[in-house]
XYZ file of C-alpha atoms in Angstrom:
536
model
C 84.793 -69.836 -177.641
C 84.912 -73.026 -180.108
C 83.189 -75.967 -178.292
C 84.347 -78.318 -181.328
C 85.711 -81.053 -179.045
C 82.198 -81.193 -176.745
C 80.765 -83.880 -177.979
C 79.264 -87.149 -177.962
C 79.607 -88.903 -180.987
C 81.161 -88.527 -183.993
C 81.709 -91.533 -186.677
C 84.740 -93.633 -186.154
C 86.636 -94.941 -189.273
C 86.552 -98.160 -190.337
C 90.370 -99.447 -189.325
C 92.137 -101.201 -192.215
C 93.324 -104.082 -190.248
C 91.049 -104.260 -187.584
C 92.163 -105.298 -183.629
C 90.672 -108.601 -182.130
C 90.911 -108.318 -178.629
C 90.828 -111.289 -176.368
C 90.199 -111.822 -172.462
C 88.553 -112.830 -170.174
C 86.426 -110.539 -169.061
C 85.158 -107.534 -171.688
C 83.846 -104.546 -170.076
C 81.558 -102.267 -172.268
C 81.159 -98.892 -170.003
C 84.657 -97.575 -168.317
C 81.775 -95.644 -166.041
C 82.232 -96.419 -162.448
C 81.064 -99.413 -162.324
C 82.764 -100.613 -164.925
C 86.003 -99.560 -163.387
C 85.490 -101.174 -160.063
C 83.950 -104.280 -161.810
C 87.519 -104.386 -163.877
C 89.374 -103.708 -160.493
C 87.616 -106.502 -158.709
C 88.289 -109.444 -161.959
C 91.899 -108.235 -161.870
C 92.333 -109.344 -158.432
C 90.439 -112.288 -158.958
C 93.310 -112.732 -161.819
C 91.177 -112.346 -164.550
C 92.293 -111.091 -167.956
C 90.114 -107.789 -168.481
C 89.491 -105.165 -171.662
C 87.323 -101.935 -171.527
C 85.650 -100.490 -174.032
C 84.208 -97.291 -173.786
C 82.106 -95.443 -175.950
C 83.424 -92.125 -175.405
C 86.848 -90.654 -174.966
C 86.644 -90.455 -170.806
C 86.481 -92.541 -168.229
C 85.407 -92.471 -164.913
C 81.469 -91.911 -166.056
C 79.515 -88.514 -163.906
C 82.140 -89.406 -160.624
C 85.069 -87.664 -163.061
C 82.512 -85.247 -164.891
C 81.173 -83.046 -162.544
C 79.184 -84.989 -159.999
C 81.319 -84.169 -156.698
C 78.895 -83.846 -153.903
C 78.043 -87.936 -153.895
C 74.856 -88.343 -153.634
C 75.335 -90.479 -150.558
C 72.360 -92.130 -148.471
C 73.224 -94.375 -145.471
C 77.546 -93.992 -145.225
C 77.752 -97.132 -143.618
C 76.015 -99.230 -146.177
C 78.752 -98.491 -148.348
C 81.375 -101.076 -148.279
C 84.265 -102.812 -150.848
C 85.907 -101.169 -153.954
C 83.298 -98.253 -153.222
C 84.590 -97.112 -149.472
C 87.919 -97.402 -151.056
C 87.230 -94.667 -153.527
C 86.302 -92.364 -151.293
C 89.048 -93.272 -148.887
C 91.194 -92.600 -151.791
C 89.946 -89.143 -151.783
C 89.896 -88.437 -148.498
C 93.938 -89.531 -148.818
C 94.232 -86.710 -151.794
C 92.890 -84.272 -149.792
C 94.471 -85.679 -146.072
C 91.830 -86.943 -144.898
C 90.593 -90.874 -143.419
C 87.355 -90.366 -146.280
C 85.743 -87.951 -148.124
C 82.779 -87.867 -150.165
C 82.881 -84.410 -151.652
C 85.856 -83.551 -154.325
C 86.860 -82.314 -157.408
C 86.485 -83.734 -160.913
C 89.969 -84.379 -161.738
C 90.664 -85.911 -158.490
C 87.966 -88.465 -158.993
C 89.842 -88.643 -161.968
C 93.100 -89.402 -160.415
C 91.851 -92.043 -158.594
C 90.207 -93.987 -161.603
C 93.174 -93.802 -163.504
C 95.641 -94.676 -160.587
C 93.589 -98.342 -160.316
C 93.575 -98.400 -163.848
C 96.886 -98.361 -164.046
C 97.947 -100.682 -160.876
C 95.881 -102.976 -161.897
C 96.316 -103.529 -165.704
C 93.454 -102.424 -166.870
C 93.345 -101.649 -170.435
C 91.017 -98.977 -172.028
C 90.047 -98.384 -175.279
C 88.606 -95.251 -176.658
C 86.073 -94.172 -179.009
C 83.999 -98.062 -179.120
C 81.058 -97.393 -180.546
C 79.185 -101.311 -180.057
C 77.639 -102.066 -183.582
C 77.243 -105.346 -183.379
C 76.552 -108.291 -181.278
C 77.400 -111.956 -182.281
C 75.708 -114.697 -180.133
C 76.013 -118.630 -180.444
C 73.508 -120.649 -177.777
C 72.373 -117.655 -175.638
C 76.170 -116.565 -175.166
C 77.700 -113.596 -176.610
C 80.699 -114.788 -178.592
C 82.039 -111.523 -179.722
C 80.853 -107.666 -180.039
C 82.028 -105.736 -182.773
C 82.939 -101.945 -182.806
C 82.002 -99.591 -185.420
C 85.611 -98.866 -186.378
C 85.680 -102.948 -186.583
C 87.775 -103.682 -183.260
C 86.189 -106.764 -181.729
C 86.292 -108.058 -178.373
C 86.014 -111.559 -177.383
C 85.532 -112.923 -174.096
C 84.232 -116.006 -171.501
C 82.075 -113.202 -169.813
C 81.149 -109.936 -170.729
C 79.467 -106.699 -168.296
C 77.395 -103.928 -169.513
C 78.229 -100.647 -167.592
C 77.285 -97.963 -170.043
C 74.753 -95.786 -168.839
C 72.140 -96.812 -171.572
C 72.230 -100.953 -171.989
C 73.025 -100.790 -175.287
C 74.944 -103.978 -175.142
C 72.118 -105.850 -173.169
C 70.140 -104.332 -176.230
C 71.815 -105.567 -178.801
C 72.364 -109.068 -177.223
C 68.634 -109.298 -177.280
C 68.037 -109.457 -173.687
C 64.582 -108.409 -172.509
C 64.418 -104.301 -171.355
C 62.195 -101.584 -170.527
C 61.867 -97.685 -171.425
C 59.902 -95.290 -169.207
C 57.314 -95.368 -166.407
C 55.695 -98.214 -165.772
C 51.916 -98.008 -164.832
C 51.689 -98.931 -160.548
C 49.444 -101.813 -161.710
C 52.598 -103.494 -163.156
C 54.178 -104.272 -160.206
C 51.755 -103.359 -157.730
C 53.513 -100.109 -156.968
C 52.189 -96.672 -155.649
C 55.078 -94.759 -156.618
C 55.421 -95.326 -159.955
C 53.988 -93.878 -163.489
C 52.549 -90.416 -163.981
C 52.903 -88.533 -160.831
C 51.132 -84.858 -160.126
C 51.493 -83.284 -157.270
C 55.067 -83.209 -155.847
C 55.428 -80.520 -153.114
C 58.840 -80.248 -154.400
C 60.625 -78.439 -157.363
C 56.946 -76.740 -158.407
C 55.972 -73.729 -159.054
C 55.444 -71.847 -156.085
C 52.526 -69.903 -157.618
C 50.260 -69.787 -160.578
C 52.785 -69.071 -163.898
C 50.767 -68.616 -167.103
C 52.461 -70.824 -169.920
C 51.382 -68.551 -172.864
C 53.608 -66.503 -174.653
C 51.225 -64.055 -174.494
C 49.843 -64.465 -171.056
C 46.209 -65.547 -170.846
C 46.649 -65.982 -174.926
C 46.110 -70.027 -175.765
C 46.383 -69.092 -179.049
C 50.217 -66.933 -179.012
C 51.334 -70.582 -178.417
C 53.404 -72.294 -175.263
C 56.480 -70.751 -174.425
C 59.208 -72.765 -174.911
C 60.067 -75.878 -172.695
C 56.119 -76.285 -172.137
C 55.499 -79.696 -173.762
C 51.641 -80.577 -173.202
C 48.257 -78.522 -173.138
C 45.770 -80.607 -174.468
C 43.951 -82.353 -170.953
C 43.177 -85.123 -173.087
C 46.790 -86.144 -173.374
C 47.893 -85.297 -169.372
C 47.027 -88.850 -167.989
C 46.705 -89.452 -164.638
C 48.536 -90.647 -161.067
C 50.225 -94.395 -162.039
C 49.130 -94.262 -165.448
C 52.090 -95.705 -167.295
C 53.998 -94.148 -170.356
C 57.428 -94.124 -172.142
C 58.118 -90.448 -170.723
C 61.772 -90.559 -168.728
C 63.202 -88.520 -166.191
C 64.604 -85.052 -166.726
C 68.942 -85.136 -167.721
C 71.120 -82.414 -167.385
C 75.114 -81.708 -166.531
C 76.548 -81.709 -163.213
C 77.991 -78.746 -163.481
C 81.469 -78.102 -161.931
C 81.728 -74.092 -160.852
C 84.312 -71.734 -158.961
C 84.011 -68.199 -157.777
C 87.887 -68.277 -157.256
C 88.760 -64.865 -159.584
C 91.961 -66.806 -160.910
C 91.023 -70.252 -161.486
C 87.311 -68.577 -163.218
C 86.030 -68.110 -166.411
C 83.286 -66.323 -167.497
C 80.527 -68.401 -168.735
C 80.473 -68.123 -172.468
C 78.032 -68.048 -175.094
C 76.659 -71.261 -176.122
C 76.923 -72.203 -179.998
C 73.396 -72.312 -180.684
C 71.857 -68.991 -177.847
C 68.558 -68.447 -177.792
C 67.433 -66.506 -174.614
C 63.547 -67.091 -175.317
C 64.231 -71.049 -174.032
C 64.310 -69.108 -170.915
C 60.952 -66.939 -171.101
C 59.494 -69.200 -168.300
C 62.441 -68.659 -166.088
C 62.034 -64.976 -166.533
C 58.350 -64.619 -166.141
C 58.728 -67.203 -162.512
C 61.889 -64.384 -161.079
C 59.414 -61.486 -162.178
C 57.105 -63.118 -159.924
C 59.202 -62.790 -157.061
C 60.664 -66.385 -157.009
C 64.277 -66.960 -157.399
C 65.044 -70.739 -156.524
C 67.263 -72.141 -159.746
C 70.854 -72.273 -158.313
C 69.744 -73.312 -154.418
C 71.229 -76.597 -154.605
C 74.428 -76.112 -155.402
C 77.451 -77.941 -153.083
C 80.387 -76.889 -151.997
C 83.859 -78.746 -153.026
C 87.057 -78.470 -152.073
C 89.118 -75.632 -153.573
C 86.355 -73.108 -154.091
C 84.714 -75.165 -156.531
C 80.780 -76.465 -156.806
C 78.981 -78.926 -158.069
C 75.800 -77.637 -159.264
C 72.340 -79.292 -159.573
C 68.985 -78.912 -160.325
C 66.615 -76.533 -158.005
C 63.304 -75.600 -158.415
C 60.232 -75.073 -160.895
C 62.614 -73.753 -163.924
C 66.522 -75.081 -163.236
C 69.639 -77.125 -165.314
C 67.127 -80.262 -165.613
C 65.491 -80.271 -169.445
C 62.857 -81.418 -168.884
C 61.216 -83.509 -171.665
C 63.872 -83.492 -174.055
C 65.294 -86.528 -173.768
C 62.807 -89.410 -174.345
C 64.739 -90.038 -177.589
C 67.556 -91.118 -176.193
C 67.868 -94.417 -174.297
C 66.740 -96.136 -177.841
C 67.916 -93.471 -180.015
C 70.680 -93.847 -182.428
C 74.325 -92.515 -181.733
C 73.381 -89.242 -184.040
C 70.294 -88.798 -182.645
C 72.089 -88.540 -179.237
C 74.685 -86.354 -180.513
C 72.199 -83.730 -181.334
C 69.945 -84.469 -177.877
C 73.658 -83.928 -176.073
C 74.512 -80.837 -177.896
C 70.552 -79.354 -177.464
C 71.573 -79.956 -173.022
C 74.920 -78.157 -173.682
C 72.874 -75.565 -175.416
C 70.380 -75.553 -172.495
C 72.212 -75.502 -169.397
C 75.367 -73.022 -170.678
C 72.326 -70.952 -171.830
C 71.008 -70.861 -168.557
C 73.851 -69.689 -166.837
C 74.786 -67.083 -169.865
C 71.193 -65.917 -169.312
C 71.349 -65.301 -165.612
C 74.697 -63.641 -166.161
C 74.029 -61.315 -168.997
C 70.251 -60.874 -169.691
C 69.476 -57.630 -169.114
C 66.043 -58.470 -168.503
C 67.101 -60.347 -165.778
C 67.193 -58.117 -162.028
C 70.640 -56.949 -161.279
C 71.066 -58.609 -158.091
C 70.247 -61.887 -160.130
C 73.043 -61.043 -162.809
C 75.880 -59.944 -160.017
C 75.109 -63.078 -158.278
C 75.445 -65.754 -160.993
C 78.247 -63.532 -162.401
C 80.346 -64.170 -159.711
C 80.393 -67.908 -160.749
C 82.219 -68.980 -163.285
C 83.887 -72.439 -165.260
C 86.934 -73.177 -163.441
C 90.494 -73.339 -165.812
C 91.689 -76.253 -164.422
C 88.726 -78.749 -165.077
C 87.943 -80.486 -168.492
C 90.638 -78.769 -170.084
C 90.015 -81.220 -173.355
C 86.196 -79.974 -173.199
C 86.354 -75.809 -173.190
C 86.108 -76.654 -168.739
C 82.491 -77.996 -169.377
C 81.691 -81.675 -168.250
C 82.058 -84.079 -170.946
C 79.473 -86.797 -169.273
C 75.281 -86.144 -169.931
C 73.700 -86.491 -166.804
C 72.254 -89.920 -167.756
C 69.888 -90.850 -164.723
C 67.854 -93.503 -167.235
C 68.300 -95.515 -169.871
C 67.028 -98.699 -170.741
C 66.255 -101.063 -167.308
C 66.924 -104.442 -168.018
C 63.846 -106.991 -167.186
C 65.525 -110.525 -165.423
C 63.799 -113.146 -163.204
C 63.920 -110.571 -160.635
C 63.064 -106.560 -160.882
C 63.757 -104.755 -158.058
C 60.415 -102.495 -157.334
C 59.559 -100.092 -154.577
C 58.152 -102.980 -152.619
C 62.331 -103.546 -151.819
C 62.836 -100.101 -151.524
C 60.052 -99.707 -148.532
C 61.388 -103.324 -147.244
C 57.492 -104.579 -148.446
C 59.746 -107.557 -150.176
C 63.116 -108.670 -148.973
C 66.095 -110.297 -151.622
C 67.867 -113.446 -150.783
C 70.426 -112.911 -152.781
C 71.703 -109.739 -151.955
C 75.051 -108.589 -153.434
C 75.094 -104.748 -152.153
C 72.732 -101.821 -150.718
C 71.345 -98.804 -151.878
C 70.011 -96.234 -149.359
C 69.582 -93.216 -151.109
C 65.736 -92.044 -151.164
C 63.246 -93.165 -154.239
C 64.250 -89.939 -156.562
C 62.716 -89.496 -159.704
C 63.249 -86.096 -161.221
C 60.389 -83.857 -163.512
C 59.661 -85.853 -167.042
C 57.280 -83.080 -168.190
C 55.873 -79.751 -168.084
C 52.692 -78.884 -168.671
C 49.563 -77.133 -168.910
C 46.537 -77.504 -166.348
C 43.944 -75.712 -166.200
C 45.696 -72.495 -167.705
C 48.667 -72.947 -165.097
C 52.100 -74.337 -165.603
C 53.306 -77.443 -163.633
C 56.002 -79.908 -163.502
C 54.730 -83.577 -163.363
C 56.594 -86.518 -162.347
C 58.921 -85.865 -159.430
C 58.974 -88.282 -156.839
C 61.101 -87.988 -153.146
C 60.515 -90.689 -150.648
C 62.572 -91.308 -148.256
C 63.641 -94.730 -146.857
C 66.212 -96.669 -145.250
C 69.080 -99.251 -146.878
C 67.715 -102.344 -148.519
C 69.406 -105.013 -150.469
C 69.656 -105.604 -154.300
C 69.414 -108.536 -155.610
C 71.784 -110.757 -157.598
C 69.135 -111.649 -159.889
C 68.646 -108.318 -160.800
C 71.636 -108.250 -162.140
C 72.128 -111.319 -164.615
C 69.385 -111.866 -167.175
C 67.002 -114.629 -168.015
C 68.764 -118.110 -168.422
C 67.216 -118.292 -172.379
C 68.151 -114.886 -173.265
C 72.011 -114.670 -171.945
C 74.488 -116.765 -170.080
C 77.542 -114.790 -169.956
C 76.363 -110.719 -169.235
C 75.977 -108.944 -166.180
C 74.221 -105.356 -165.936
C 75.319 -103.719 -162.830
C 73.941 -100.326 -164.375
C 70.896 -100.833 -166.245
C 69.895 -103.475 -164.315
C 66.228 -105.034 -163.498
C 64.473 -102.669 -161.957
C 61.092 -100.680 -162.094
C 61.270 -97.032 -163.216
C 61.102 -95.846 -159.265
C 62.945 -98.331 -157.677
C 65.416 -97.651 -160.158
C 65.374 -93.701 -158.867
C 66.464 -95.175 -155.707
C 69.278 -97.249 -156.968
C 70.669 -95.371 -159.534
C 73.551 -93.607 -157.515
C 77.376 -93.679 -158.383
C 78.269 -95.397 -154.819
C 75.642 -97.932 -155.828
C 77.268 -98.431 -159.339
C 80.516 -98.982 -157.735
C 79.257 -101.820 -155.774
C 77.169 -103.108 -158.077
C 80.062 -103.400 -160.651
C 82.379 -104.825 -157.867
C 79.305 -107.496 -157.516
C 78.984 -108.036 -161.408
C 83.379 -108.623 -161.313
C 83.033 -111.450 -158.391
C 80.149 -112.940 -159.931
C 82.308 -113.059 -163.992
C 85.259 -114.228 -162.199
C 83.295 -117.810 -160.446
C 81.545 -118.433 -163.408
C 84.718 -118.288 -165.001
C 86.347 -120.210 -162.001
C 83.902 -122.707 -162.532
C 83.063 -122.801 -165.646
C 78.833 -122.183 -165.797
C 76.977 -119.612 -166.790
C 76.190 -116.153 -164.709
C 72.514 -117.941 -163.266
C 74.479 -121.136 -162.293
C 76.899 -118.959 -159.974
C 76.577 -120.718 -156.289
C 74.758 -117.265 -154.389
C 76.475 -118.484 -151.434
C 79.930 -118.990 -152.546
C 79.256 -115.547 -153.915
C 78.172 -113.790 -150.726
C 81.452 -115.618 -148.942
C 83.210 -113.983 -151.747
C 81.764 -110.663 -151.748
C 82.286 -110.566 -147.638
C 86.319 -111.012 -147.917
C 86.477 -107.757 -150.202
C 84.549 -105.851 -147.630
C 80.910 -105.624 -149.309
C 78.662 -104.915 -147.549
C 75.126 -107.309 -148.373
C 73.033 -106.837 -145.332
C 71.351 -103.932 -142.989
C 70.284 -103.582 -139.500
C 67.879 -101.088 -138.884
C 69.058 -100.038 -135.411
C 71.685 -98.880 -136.660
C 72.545 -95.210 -136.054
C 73.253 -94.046 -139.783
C 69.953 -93.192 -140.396
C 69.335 -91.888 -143.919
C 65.718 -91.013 -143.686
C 65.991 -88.905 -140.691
C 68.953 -87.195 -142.506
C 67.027 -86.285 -145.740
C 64.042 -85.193 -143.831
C 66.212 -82.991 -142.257
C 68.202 -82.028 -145.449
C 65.508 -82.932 -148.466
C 64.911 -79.167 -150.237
C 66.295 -75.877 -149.880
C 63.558 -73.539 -149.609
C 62.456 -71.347 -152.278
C 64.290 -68.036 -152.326
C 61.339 -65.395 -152.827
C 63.138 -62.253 -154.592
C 62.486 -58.226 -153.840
């Protein structure tokens, strides 16, 4: 199977006669939030233009990420409740918050479309021009240009915050930063570890036969320690859409670029009697799944992807292709190793890519599981101090609820054992996110909003980084563009309370009462973890 049209990147052309494109609002991201961000100025009766990197829209919601990862329901209001009411309509339903990539899909491209919205393909951002702290004009590799009163960042990475020179951070910072305890180096998660002692060697007990692969770190000098600060990021992988249904399945192919020994560690953890790596693994409508990382040794690849937030486009290109590699591998392993026991093989085997997803795409997802980029540094970073209700915003424009999530950034050796190091799972209930977060620094930018990669510590950030929370965000960041543009200031000038008003008529919902019965912490405690599967 030819997986020439997976990609992320390849060089666009310099057009001839290139486009200038003029509105006034300009959209870089058409991910989720930069959809509902687009809806919202439309109906504020803005003039709006997305460009998108890629060649899909619709960000992880369309590519593969079905089972929402939810928190509190009710703290879920605006353009965001409307998507999922949308898809409970396409499946007959009031809501739904489970569904199938190409109905997520459907619904992005039916707003699109009734509300004007145009898209461009293919806009890679080289250039930024600025004139007194406002961004005058951004400039596409294949020379299109887009010109606007306001502009939004939605991509997943901030590269237009970037490249409008707008403070940022990469990584973990230390918990003296902030005055966290949640954040930086982090040892000793009870979840997604290895269950029992796994030597790392490739010849066990044999430092010198090397680490097998996927095994970044032996040297004790270099492990750090609990809040220590670093430029490590959290594990990425695909979201990937599956279907037992024998005539909408494929079997899983072979990657391009196979090489079963990535999966040595796997092997040597199953031998051992543990067999974890596909627990969590939801149940859509239609047969499909939407499956995601389990365990000591799952999709997540872990610690090979600190290149990327900074990284150039080609140097993400080969990061994306190495997480195809990794996570078709995985399954092609489990299927057809035949090191790997039979009841293993007969069980993946009955999975397969289903024929009527990513049809462009070979039925893989086209969107990298991008769950950090770059976090934008304002006048205000949201920490785990809001996320434990330590600190409370007065400016809220939305809520996240979902629990403080960071996923592995490493995998290591201590004390001739292997373990994972830096997941983090603490629960909590729905807080408010501030405005200020959102907007930069008055002397850096006047006309952006970053409803993605906004300001935000590296575990608060786990928190808020959810699609629903995107949605609202970017319905936030499209009131906000449309009264400065009403009004005619900058994005730090906009009246908060002639915002809130604002943000109330569309249904957003901006504030929490903790009595109230949608209670997301007793529902993860109940929910957080499938338990390890031990294999005879």
């Amino acid at each position: 199977m030819s997986f020439e049209n997976l990609y992320y990147y390849k060089p666009a052309e310099k057009a001839d006669e290139p486009e200038v494109i003029n509105r006034d609002l300009i959209i870089y991201g058409a991910t989720p939030a930069g959809i509902t961000a687009a809806v919202q100025a439309s109906r504020m009766g803005l003039s709006i233009a997305i460009a998108e990197f890629g060649r899909y829209f619709g960000g992880l919601t369309s590519s593969g990420l079905g089972a929402t990862d939810l928190g509190a329901k009710d703290a879920i209001g605006g353009i965001a409740k409307e998507f999922y009411q949308e898809i409970g309509a396409y499946y007959g339903r009031e809501e739904q918050v489970t569904f199938e990539p190409k109905v997520a899909k459907y619904v992005f491209e039916k707003w699109l479309y009734e509300h004007g919205v145009v898209l461009f393909f293919n806009q890679h951002l080289a250039d930024v021009r600025m004139e007194n702290e406002k961004i005058k004009e951004i400039v596409m590799e294949d020379g299109t240009s887009y010109m606007g009163k306001m502009f939004v960042d939605a991509s997943y990475e901030g590269d237009l915050l970037a490249r409008s020179g707008v403070s940022y951070s990469v990584g973990r910072e230390s918990n003296a930063t902030y005055k966290e305890i949640y954040n930086g180096i982090q040892f000793g998660s009870p979840h997604h570890k290895f269950e029992k002692w796994i030597d790392p060697y490739v010849l066990e007990g044999d430092p010198d036969s090397g680490l097998l692969p996927g095994i970044t770190e032996a040297d004790p000098a270099l492990l750090g320690y609990n809040g220590q600060g670093d430029k490590r990021i959290q594990a990425y992988n695909f979201r990937i859409c599956l279907t037992k249904d024998a005539e909408n399945r494929l079997p899983f192919p072979k990657p391009t670029s196979y090489d079963a020994n990535r999966y040595s560690l796997l092997l040597r953890y199953i031998n051992e009697g543990f067999w974890d790596a596909m627990n969590l693994h939801t149940m859509l409508p239609n047969g499909k799944s939407d499956l995601n990382n389990h365990g000591a040794f799952s999709t997540d690849n872990i610690g090979m992807n600190y290149e990327w937030p900074e990284g150039s486009y080609e140097t993400r290109e080969t990061i994306f292709q190495d997480h195809v590699n990794y996570d078709l591998g995985f399954l092609y392993f489990l299927s057809y190793d035949s090191r790997v026991p039979k009841k293993i093989r007969e069980e993946v085997s009955k999975w397969g890519l289903p024929k009527d997803e990513f049809e462009d795409t070979e039925h893989w997802p086209h969107q990298l599981y991008i769950r950090e980029g770059r976090r934008m540094i304002s006048d205000y970073v949201m920490t785990d101090h809001n996320c434990l209700k330590q600190s409370r915003v007065v400016d809220s424009i939305g809520l996240a609820s979902y629990h403080m999530d960071s996923h592995h950034c490493r995998r290591v050796v201590i004390d001739g054992r292997c373990v994972n190091e830096g997941d983090v799972e603490i629960p909590i209930s729905p807080y408010p996110i501030s405005y200020r977060s959102i907007r930069p620094k008055s002397e850096e930018c006047t006309n952006l909003l970053v409803p993605v990669c906004l300001s935000s510590s590296h575990i608060a950030y786990g928190s808020i980084r959810m699609e629903p929370v995107f949605m609202i965000l970017g319905q936030s960041a499209g009131t906000a563009a449309g009264l400065a543009i009403k009004n005619k200031i900058s994005v730090q000038d906009v009246d908060y309370q002639e915002l809130k008003e604002a943000l109330l008529s569309y249904k957003q919902v901006v504030e929490w009462n903790d009595d109230q019965e949608d209670d997301p912490i007793t529902r993860m405690k109940e929910t957080m973890g499938k338990p390890t599967t031990r294999f005879k």
